[in-house]
Coordinates of C-alpha atoms and ligand atoms in Angstrom, one line a residue:
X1 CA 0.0 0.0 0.0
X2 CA 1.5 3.5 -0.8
X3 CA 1.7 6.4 1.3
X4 CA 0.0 9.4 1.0
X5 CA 1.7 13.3 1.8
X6 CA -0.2 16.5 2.5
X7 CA 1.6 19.5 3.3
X8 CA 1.2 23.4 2.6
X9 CA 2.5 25.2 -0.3
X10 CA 2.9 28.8 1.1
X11 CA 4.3 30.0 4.2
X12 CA 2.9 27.9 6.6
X13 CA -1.1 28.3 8.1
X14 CA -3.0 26.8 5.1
X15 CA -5.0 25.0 7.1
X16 CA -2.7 21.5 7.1
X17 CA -4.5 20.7 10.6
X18 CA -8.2 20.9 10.1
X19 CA -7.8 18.9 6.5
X20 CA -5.1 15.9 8.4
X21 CA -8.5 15.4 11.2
X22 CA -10.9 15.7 7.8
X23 CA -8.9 12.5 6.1
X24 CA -7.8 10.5 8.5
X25 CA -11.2 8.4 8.5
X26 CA -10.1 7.4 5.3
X27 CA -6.0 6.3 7.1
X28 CA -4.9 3.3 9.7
X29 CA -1.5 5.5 10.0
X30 CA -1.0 9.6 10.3
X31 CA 3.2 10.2 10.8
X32 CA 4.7 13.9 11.0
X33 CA 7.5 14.0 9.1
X34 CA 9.1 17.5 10.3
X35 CA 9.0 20.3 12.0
X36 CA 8.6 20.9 15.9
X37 CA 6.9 23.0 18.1
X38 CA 6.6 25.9 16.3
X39 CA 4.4 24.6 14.1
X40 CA 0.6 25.0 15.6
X41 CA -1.9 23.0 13.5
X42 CA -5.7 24.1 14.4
X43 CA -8.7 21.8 14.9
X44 CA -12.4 22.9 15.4
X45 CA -15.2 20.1 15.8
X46 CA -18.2 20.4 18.4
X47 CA -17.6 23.9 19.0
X48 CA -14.4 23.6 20.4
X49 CA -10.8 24.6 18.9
X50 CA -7.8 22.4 19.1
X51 CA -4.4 23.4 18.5
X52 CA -1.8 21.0 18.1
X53 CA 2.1 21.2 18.0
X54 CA 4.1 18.4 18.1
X55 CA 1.5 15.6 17.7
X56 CA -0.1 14.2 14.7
X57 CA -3.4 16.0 13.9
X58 CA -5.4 12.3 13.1
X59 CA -5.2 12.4 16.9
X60 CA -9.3 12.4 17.8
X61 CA -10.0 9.8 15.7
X62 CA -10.3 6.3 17.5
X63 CA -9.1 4.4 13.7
X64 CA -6.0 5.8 13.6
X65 CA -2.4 5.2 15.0
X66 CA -0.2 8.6 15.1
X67 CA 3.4 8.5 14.7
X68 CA 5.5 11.3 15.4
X69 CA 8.8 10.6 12.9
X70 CA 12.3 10.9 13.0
X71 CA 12.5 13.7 11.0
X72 CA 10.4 15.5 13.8
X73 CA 12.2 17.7 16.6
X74 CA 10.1 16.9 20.4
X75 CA 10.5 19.8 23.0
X76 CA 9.5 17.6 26.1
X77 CA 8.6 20.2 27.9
X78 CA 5.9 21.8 25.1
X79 CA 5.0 17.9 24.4
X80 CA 3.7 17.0 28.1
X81 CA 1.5 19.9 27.8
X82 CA 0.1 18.9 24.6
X83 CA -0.5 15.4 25.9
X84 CA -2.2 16.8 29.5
X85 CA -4.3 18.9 26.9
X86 CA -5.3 15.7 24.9
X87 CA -5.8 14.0 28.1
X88 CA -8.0 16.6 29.4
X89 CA -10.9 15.8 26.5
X90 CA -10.5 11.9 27.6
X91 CA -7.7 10.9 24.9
X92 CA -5.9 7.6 26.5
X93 CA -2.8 8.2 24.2
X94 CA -0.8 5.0 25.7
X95 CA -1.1 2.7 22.7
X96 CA -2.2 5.5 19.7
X97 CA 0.9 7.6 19.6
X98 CA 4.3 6.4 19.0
X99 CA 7.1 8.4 18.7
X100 CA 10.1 7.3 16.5
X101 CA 13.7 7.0 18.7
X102 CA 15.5 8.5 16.2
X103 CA 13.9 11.8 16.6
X104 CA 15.8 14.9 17.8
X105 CA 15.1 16.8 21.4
X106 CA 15.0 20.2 21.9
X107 CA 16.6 21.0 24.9
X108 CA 16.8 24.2 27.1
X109 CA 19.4 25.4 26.0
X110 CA 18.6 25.2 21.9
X111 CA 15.9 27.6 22.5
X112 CA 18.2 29.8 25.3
X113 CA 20.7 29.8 21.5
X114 CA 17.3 30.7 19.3
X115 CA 17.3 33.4 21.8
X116 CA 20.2 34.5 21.8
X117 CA 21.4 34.5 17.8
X118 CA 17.7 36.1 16.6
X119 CA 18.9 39.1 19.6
X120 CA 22.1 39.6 18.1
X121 CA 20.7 39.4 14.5
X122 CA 18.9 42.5 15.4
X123 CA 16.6 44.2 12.4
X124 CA 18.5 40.9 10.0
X125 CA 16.1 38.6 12.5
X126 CA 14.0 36.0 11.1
X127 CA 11.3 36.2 12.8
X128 CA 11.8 32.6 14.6
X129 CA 8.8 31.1 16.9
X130 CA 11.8 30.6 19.2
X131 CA 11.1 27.3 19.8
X132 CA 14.7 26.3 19.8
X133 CA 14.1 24.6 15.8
X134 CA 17.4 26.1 14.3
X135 CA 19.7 25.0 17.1
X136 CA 18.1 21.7 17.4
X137 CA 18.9 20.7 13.4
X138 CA 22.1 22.5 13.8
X139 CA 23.0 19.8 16.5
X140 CA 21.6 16.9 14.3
X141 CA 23.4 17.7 10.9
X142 CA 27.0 18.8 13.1
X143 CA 26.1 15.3 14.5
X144 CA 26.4 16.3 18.2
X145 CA 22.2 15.8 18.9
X146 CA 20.3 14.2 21.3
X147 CA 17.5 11.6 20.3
X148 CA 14.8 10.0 21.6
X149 CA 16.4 6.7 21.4
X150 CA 19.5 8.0 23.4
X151 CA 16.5 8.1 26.6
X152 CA 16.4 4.4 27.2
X153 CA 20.5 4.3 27.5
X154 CA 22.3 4.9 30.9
X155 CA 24.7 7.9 30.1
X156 CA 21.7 10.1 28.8
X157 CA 22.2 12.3 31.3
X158 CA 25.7 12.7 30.6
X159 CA 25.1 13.2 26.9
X160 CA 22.8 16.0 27.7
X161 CA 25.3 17.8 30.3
X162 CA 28.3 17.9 27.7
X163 CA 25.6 19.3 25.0
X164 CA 24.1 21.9 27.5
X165 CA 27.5 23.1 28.8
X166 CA 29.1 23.5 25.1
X167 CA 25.5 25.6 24.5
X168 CA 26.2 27.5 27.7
X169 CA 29.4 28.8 26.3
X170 CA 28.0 29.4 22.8
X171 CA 25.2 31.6 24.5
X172 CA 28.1 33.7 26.1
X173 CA 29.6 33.9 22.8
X174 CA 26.5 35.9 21.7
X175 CA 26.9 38.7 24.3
X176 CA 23.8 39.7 24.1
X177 CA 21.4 40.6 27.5
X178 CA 19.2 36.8 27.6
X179 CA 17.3 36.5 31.0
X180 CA 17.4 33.1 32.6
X181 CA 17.8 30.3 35.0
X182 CA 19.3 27.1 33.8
X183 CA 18.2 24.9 36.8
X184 CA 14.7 25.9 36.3
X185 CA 14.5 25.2 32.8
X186 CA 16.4 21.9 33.1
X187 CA 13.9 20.7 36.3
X188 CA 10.9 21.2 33.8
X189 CA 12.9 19.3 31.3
X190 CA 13.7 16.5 33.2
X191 CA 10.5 16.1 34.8
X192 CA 8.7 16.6 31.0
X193 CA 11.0 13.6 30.0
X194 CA 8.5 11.0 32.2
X195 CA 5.6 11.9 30.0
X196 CA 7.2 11.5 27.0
X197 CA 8.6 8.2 28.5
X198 CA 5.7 6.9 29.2
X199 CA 4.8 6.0 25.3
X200 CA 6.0 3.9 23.3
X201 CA 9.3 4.4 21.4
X202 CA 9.7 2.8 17.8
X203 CA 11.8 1.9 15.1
X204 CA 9.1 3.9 13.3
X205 CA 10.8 3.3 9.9
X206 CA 10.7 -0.4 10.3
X207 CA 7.1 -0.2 11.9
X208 CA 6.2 2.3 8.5
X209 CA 7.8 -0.5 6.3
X210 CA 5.9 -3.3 7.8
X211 CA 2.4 -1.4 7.8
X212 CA 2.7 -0.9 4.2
X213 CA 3.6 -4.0 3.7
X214 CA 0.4 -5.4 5.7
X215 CA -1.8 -2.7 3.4
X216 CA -2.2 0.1 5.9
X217 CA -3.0 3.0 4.7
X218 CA -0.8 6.0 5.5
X219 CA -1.2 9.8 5.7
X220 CA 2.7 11.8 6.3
X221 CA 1.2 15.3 7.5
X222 CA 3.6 18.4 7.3
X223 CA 4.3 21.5 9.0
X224 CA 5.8 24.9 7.7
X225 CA 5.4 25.4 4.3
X226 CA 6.7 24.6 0.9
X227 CA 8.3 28.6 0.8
X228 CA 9.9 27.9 4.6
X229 CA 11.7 25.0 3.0
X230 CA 15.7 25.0 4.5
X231 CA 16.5 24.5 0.7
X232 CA 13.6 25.6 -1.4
X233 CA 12.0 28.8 0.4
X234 CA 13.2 32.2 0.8
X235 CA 16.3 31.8 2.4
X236 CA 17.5 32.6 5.2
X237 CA 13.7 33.6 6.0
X238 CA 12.7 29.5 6.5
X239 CA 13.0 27.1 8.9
X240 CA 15.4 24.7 9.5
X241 CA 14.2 21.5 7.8
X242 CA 13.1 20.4 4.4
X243 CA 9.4 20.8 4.6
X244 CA 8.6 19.6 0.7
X245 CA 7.9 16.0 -0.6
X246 CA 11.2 14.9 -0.7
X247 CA 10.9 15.9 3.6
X248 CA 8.4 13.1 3.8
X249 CA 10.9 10.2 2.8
X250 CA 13.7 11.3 5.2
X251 CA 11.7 12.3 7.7
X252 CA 10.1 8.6 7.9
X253 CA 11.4 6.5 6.2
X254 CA 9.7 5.9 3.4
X255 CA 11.2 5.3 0.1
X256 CA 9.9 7.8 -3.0
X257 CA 8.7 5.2 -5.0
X258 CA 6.1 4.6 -2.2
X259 CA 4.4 8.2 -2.4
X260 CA 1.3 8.1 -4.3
X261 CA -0.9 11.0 -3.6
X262 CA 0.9 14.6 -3.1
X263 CA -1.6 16.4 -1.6
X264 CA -1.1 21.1 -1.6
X265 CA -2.9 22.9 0.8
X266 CA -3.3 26.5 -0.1
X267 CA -5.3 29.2 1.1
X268 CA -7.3 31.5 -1.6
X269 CA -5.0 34.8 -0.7
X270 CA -1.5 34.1 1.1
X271 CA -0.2 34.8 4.8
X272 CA 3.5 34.6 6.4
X273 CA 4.4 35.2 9.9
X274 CA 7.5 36.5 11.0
X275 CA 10.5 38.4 8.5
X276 CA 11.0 37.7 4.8
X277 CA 10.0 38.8 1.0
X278 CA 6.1 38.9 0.5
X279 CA 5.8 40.1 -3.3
X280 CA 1.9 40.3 -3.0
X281 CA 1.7 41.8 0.7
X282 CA -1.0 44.2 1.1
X283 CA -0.5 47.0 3.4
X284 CA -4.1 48.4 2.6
X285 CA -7.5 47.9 4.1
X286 CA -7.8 44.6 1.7
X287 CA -4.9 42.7 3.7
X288 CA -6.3 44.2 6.6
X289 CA -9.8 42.8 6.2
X290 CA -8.4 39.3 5.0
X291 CA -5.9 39.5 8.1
X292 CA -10.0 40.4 10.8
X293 CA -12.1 38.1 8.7
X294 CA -9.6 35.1 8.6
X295 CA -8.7 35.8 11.9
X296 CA -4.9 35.5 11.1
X297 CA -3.4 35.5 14.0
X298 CA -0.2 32.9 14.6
X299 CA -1.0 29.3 16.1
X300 CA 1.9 29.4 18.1
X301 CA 3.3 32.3 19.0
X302 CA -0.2 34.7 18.4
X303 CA 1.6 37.7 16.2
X304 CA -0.4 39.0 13.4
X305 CA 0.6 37.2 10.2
X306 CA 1.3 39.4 7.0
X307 CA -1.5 39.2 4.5
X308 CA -1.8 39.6 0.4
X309 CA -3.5 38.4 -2.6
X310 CA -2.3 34.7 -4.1
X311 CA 0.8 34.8 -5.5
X312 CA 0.5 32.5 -8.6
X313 CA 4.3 32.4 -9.1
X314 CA 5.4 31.1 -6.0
X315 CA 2.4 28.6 -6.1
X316 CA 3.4 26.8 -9.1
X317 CA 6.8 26.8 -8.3
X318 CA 5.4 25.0 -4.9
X319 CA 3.7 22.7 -6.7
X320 CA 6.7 21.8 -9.3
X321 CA 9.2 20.9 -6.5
X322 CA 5.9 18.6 -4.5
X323 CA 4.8 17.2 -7.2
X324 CA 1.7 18.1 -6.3
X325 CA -1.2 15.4 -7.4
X326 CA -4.3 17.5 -5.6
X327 CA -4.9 20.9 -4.0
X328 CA -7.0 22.2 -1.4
X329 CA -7.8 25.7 -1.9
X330 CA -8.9 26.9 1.8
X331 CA -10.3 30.2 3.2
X332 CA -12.1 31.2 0.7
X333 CA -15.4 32.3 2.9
X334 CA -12.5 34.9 3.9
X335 CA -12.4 36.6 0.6
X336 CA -16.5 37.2 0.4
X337 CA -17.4 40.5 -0.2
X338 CA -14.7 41.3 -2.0
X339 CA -15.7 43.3 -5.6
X340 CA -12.5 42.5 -7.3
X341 CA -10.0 39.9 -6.3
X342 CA -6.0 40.2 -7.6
X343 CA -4.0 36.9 -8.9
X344 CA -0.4 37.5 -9.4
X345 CA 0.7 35.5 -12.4
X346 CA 3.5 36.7 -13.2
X347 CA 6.1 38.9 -11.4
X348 CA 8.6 42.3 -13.1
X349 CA 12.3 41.3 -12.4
X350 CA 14.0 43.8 -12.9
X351 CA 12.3 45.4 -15.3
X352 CA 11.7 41.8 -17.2
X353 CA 8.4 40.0 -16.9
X354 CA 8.9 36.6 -15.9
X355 CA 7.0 33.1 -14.7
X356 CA 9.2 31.5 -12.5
X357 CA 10.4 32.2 -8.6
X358 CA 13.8 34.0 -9.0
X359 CA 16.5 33.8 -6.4
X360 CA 15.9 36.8 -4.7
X361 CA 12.2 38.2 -4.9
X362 CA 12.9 41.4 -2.6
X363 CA 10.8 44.4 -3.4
X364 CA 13.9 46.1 -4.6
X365 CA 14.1 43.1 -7.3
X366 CA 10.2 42.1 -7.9
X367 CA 6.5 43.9 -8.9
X368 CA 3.7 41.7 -9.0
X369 CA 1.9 41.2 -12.5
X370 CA -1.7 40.7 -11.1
X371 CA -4.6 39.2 -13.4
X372 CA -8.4 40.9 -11.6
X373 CA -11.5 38.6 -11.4
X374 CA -14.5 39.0 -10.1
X375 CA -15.0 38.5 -6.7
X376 CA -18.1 37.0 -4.5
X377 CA -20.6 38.2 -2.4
X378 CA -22.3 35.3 -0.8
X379 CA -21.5 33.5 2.4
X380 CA -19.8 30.5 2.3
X381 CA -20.0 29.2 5.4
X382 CA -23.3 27.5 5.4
X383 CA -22.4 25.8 2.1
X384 CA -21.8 21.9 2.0
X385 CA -21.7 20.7 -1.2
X386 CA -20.4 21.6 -4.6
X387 CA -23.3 22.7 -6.3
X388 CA -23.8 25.5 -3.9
X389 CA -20.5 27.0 -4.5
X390 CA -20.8 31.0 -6.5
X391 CA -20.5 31.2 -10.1
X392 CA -17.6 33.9 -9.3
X393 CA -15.1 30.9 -7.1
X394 CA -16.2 28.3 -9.3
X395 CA -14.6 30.7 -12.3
X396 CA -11.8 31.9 -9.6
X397 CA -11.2 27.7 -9.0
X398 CA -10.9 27.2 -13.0
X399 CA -8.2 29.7 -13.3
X400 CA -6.1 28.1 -10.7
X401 CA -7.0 24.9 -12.0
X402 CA -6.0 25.8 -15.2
X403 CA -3.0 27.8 -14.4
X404 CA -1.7 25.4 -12.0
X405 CA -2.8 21.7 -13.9
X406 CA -3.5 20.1 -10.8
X407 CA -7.6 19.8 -9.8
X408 CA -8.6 21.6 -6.6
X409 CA -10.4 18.6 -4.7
X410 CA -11.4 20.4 -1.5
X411 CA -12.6 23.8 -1.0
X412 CA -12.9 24.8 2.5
X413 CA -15.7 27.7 3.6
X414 CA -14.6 27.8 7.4
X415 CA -12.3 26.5 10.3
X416 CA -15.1 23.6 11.2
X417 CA -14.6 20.6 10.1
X418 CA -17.8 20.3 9.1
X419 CA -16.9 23.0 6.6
X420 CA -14.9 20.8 3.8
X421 CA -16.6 20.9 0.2
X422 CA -15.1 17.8 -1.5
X423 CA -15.4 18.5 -5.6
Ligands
LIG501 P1 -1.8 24.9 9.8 O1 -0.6 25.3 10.5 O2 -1.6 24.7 8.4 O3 -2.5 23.6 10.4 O4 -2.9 26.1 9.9 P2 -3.2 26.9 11.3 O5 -4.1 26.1 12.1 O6 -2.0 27.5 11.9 O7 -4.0 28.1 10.6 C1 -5.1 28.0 9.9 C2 -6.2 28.8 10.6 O8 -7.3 29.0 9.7 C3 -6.8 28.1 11.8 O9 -7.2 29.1 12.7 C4 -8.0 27.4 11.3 O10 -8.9 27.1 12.3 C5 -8.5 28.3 10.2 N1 -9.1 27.7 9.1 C6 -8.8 26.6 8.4 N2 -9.6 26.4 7.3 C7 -10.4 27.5 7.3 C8 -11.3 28.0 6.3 O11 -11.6 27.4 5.3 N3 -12.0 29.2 6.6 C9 -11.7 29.9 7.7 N4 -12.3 31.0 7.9 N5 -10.7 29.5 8.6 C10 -10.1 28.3 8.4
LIG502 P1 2.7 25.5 10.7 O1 3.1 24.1 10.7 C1 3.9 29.6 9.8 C2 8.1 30.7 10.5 C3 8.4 31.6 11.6 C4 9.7 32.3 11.1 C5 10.4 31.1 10.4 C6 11.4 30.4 11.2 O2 1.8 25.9 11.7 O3 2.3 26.0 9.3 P2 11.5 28.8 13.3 O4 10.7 28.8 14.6 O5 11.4 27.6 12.5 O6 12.9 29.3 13.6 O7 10.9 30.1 12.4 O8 9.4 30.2 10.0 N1 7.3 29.5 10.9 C7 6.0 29.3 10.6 N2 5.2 30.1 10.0 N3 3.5 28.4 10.2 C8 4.4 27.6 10.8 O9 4.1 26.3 11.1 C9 5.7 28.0 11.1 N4 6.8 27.5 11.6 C10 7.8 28.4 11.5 O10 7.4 32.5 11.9 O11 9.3 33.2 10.1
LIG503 MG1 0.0 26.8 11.9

């Protein structure tokens, strides 16, 4: 049986959350693949909001085993609070979520480091969630990191003291002013290391191998997005890990002749949270009605995320480097109202009108070329099936459609899950 991806195509937000909880009915198996805490992946069902950082979002449903793989970075510390959370709506999460031993930890002192490089970065700051990501990968590729698997031997805590004393002494290095207290942090670490103790670790590429192999059917969910990519997104404004297809094999395991379904989320306009180039960004009252109405607000760390119109441009080149077989288009009850919606299809380089993502889309560099349609009026947030759907998305769906070759197969009109048009 082949495995199946989803994962966003922007800058992160698309909505990868509420569509991992819609599919997983359909999947025995949903695996992260990458990513960490900083990712916040949002739920809503019975009128009550979920939001999700380091575990799988196939979580609520009873069908489905949740594996959190070794391409994943686990901050005990955020992770025991995400499991009391879980455990506080009656989730026994003893046998349903296994976490792979070759995954990375975030300790203390990675996000004391994240600290302490974004301060002396000053206005050149990314924008990190803080969450200690950079560090943590920086530790696994100089191949000096702690894993999951390194828990069940005796000399973990001696491991851990030799990495958090050579991080002590790069923290100095910064000279920068960073507030804290060591023995606190560590005492929550240490004490955050029981609960994640207390489920099982895995072999999770051998446990992925032999589920195929006995016909399971697997979902690998993503975090970030496609433009946050280490290699493939506007660099150095990313994150630290590869968040495209090709994330999904390394970050589990599984082979890329065993991917069958790529599925792109995308919202109908674009956001990005924290610094970077945004060729579409709108600093009108458009981006500031799409930033009220879709209520875009961060997951994780709760800044305001920078809005503007879809960027065509970037999408595609999203799509090229996924392989993307199906989209979801989502938000796009945000844009009612609207009298004129702006595509960007193409972008002026430097005086030169091109198709592609160049290497440097600064605004110094880069004008949007913007295509206007029609925009609509009706509320989309009662609708439920296809047929329902305005004559003015259903012509804004057949452009992307047509611009991007891929079929949209999901249009979402709200955060519910309830509120998933399949086409
Ligand atoms: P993720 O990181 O990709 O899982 O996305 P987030 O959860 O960080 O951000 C998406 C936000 O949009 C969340 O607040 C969702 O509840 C919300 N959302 C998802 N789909 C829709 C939709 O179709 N319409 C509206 N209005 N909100 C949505
Ligand atoms: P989900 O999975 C949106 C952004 C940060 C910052 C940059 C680097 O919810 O879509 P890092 O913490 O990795 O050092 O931050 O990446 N970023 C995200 N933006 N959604 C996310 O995850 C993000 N995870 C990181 O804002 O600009
Ligand atoms: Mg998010």
């Amino acid at each position: 049986m082949a495995v199946d991806l989803l994962l966003g195509l922007q800058w992160g937000d698309e909505g990868k959350g509420k569509i991992v909880d819609v599919l997983t009915k359909d999947y025995d198996i949903i695996a992260r693949f990458q990513g960490g805490p900083n990712a916040g992946h949002t739920l809503e069902f019975d009128g009550i909001k979920h939001v999700l950082h380091t575990i799988p979002s196939g979580i609520f449903h009873k069908n489905a085993v949740n594996v959190v793989g070794n391409g994943v970075v686990i901050d005990p510390v955020i992770f025991k609070k995400e499991l009391q959370a879980l455990e506080g709506f009656g989730l026994d999460l003893s046998s349903t979520l296994l976490i792979s031993r070759k995954a990375h930890l975030i300790l203390p002192t990675h996000r004391l480091l994240d600290a302490a490089s974004e301060t002396a970065k000053g206005k050149a700051k990314i924008g990190s969630t803080l969450k200690g990501i950079g560090p943590t990968y920086m530790d696994k590729t100089g191949r000096n990191g702690l894993r999951v698997g390194d828990l069940e031997l005796d000399d973990w805590k001696e491991k851990y003291r030799a990495l958090a004393n050579k991080h002590e002494a790069m923290i100095n290095f910064y000279n920068v002013d960073i507030q804290y207290n060591l023995a606190e942090l560590e005492a929550d670490f240490f004490d955050s290391i029981g609960a994640l103790k207390a489920l099982p670790f895995i072999d999770s590429e051998e446990y992925l191998h032999q589920a195929q192999k006995a016909g399971k059917k697997i979902l690998a969910e993503g975090a970030q997005g496609s433009l946050l990519d280490i290699d493939f997104g506007t660099y150095p404004f990313v994150t630290s890990s590869n968040t495209t297809a090709a994330g999904a094999c390394t970050g589990l395991g599984v082979a890329p002749n065993r991917i069958k379904e790529v599925m792109g989320i995308f919202k109908a306009y674009t956001t990005r949270v924290g610094s970077g180039p945004f060729p579409t960004e709108l600093f009108d009252q458009d981006g500031e009605t799409m930033g009220r109405v879709g209520n875009e607000f961060g997951a994780t760390t709760g800044r305001p995320r920078r809005c503007g119109w879809l960027d065509l441009v970037a999408l595609k080149y999203a799509v090229n480097i996924n392989g993307v077989t199906q989209l979801m288009m989502m938000k796009g009850d945000v844009l009612s109202g609207f009298e004129k919606l702006k595509v960007c299809t193409a972008y002026n380089y430097k005086g030169n009108k091109i198709t592609h993502l160049p290497y440097n889309i600064e605004a110094q560099n880069v004008t949007p070329i913007y295509t206007e349609m029609d925009g609509w009026q009706e509320d989309l947030t009662q609708m439920s099936a296809a047929a329902q759907l305005p004559k003015a998305l259903n012509d804004y769906i057949a452009f992307l459609e047509a611009e991007l070759q891929v079929p949209i197969k999901i249009v979402s009109v709200g955060p519910d899950r309830k509120q998933t048009i399949h086409r």
